[in-house]
Amino acid sequence: MAKVYYPEAAAMVPASPPHPPNTQYRVSIGLETWGGENHRVIKVQMVYNGKIADRRPPSYPVGNDDHMRVAEVIRKIISRNS
């Protein structure tokens, strides 16, 4: 698969149970190629034992604050990189 995403900055957010141990959300800002053009985007990826799960979208368990912690990191990464 051709590389289409070029991160400029990233931060890791620990995921809460019931995610398995060593699970994190990787929040990054960078350029992603859509239709032959680069666009600046925010990307949230699941990371299991240090490996990005490319084809698995992020899941935020109900009943914890994972989504709020990820949103706060998104806000910070945008403000630092805009």
Tab-separated table of C-alpha atoms in Angstrom:
chain	number	residue	atom	x	y	z
A	1	MET	CA	0.000	0.000	0.000
A	2	ALA	CA	1.339	3.442	-0.929
A	3	LYS	CA	1.998	5.865	1.874
A	4	VAL	CA	-0.636	8.596	1.924
A	5	TYR	CA	-0.168	10.131	5.376
A	6	TYR	CA	2.828	12.170	6.494
A	7	PRO	CA	2.608	13.090	10.203
A	8	GLU	CA	4.243	16.309	11.394
A	9	ALA	CA	3.607	15.953	15.150
A	10	ALA	CA	2.042	13.259	17.323
A	11	ALA	CA	1.071	12.509	20.912
A	12	MET	CA	0.052	9.295	22.630
A	13	VAL	CA	-2.977	8.979	24.945
A	14	PRO	CA	-3.313	5.846	27.109
A	15	ALA	CA	-6.533	3.896	26.504
A	16	SER	CA	-8.670	2.761	29.428
A	17	PRO	CA	-10.076	-0.726	30.041
A	18	PRO	CA	-11.738	-2.667	28.596
A	19	HIS	CA	-9.043	-2.027	25.975
A	20	PRO	CA	-6.199	-4.538	26.401
A	21	PRO	CA	-3.109	-3.473	28.373
A	22	ASN	CA	-0.577	-1.415	26.362
A	23	THR	CA	-3.304	0.158	24.187
A	24	GLN	CA	-3.022	3.817	23.206
A	25	TYR	CA	-4.596	6.390	20.924
A	26	ARG	CA	-2.099	8.096	18.619
A	27	VAL	CA	-3.212	11.653	17.867
A	28	SER	CA	-1.299	13.306	15.045
A	29	ILE	CA	-1.418	16.204	12.633
A	30	GLY	CA	0.008	15.966	9.152
A	31	LEU	CA	-0.554	15.835	5.433
A	32	GLU	CA	-2.783	13.192	3.881
A	33	THR	CA	-3.118	12.662	0.132
A	34	TRP	CA	-6.699	12.696	-1.148
A	35	GLY	CA	-7.270	12.553	-4.900
A	36	GLY	CA	-3.679	13.451	-5.648
A	37	GLU	CA	-3.671	16.531	-3.394
A	38	ASN	CA	-2.238	16.934	0.097
A	39	HIS	CA	-4.538	18.160	2.871
A	40	ARG	CA	-3.655	18.942	6.486
A	41	VAL	CA	-5.586	16.617	8.796
A	42	ILE	CA	-5.850	15.370	12.361
A	43	LYS	CA	-5.701	11.599	12.632
A	44	VAL	CA	-6.501	9.365	15.615
A	45	GLN	CA	-5.198	5.801	15.360
A	46	MET	CA	-5.314	2.835	17.706
A	47	VAL	CA	-1.939	1.521	18.878
A	48	TYR	CA	-1.596	-1.969	20.369
A	49	ASN	CA	1.728	-2.899	22.002
A	50	GLY	CA	3.481	-0.104	20.107
A	51	LYS	CA	2.072	-1.059	16.673
A	52	ILE	CA	-0.407	1.151	14.805
A	53	ALA	CA	-3.555	-0.741	13.800
A	54	ASP	CA	-3.947	0.880	10.358
A	55	ARG	CA	-7.327	-0.567	9.521
A	56	ARG	CA	-8.940	-0.273	12.944
A	57	PRO	CA	-10.700	3.020	13.706
A	58	PRO	CA	-10.505	4.394	17.241
A	59	SER	CA	-13.087	3.155	19.754
A	60	TYR	CA	-13.896	5.036	22.932
A	61	PRO	CA	-15.518	2.878	25.621
A	62	VAL	CA	-18.576	4.482	27.198
A	63	GLY	CA	-18.179	5.155	30.898
A	64	ASN	CA	-14.626	6.535	30.880
A	65	ASP	CA	-13.004	9.775	29.779
A	66	ASP	CA	-10.950	8.482	26.821
A	67	HIS	CA	-12.858	10.602	24.273
A	68	MET	CA	-12.403	13.763	26.384
A	69	ARG	CA	-8.669	13.138	26.845
A	70	VAL	CA	-8.237	12.538	23.106
A	71	ALA	CA	-10.250	15.704	22.311
A	72	GLU	CA	-8.029	17.730	24.651
A	73	VAL	CA	-4.876	16.428	22.933
A	74	ILE	CA	-6.416	17.261	19.536
A	75	ARG	CA	-7.066	20.818	20.742
A	76	LYS	CA	-3.479	21.162	22.011
A	77	ILE	CA	-1.844	19.683	18.903
A	78	ILE	CA	-3.849	21.996	16.631
A	79	SER	CA	-3.011	25.091	18.681
A	80	ARG	CA	0.727	24.239	18.653
A	81	ASN	CA	0.828	23.450	14.931
A	82	SER	CA	-1.383	26.041	13.271
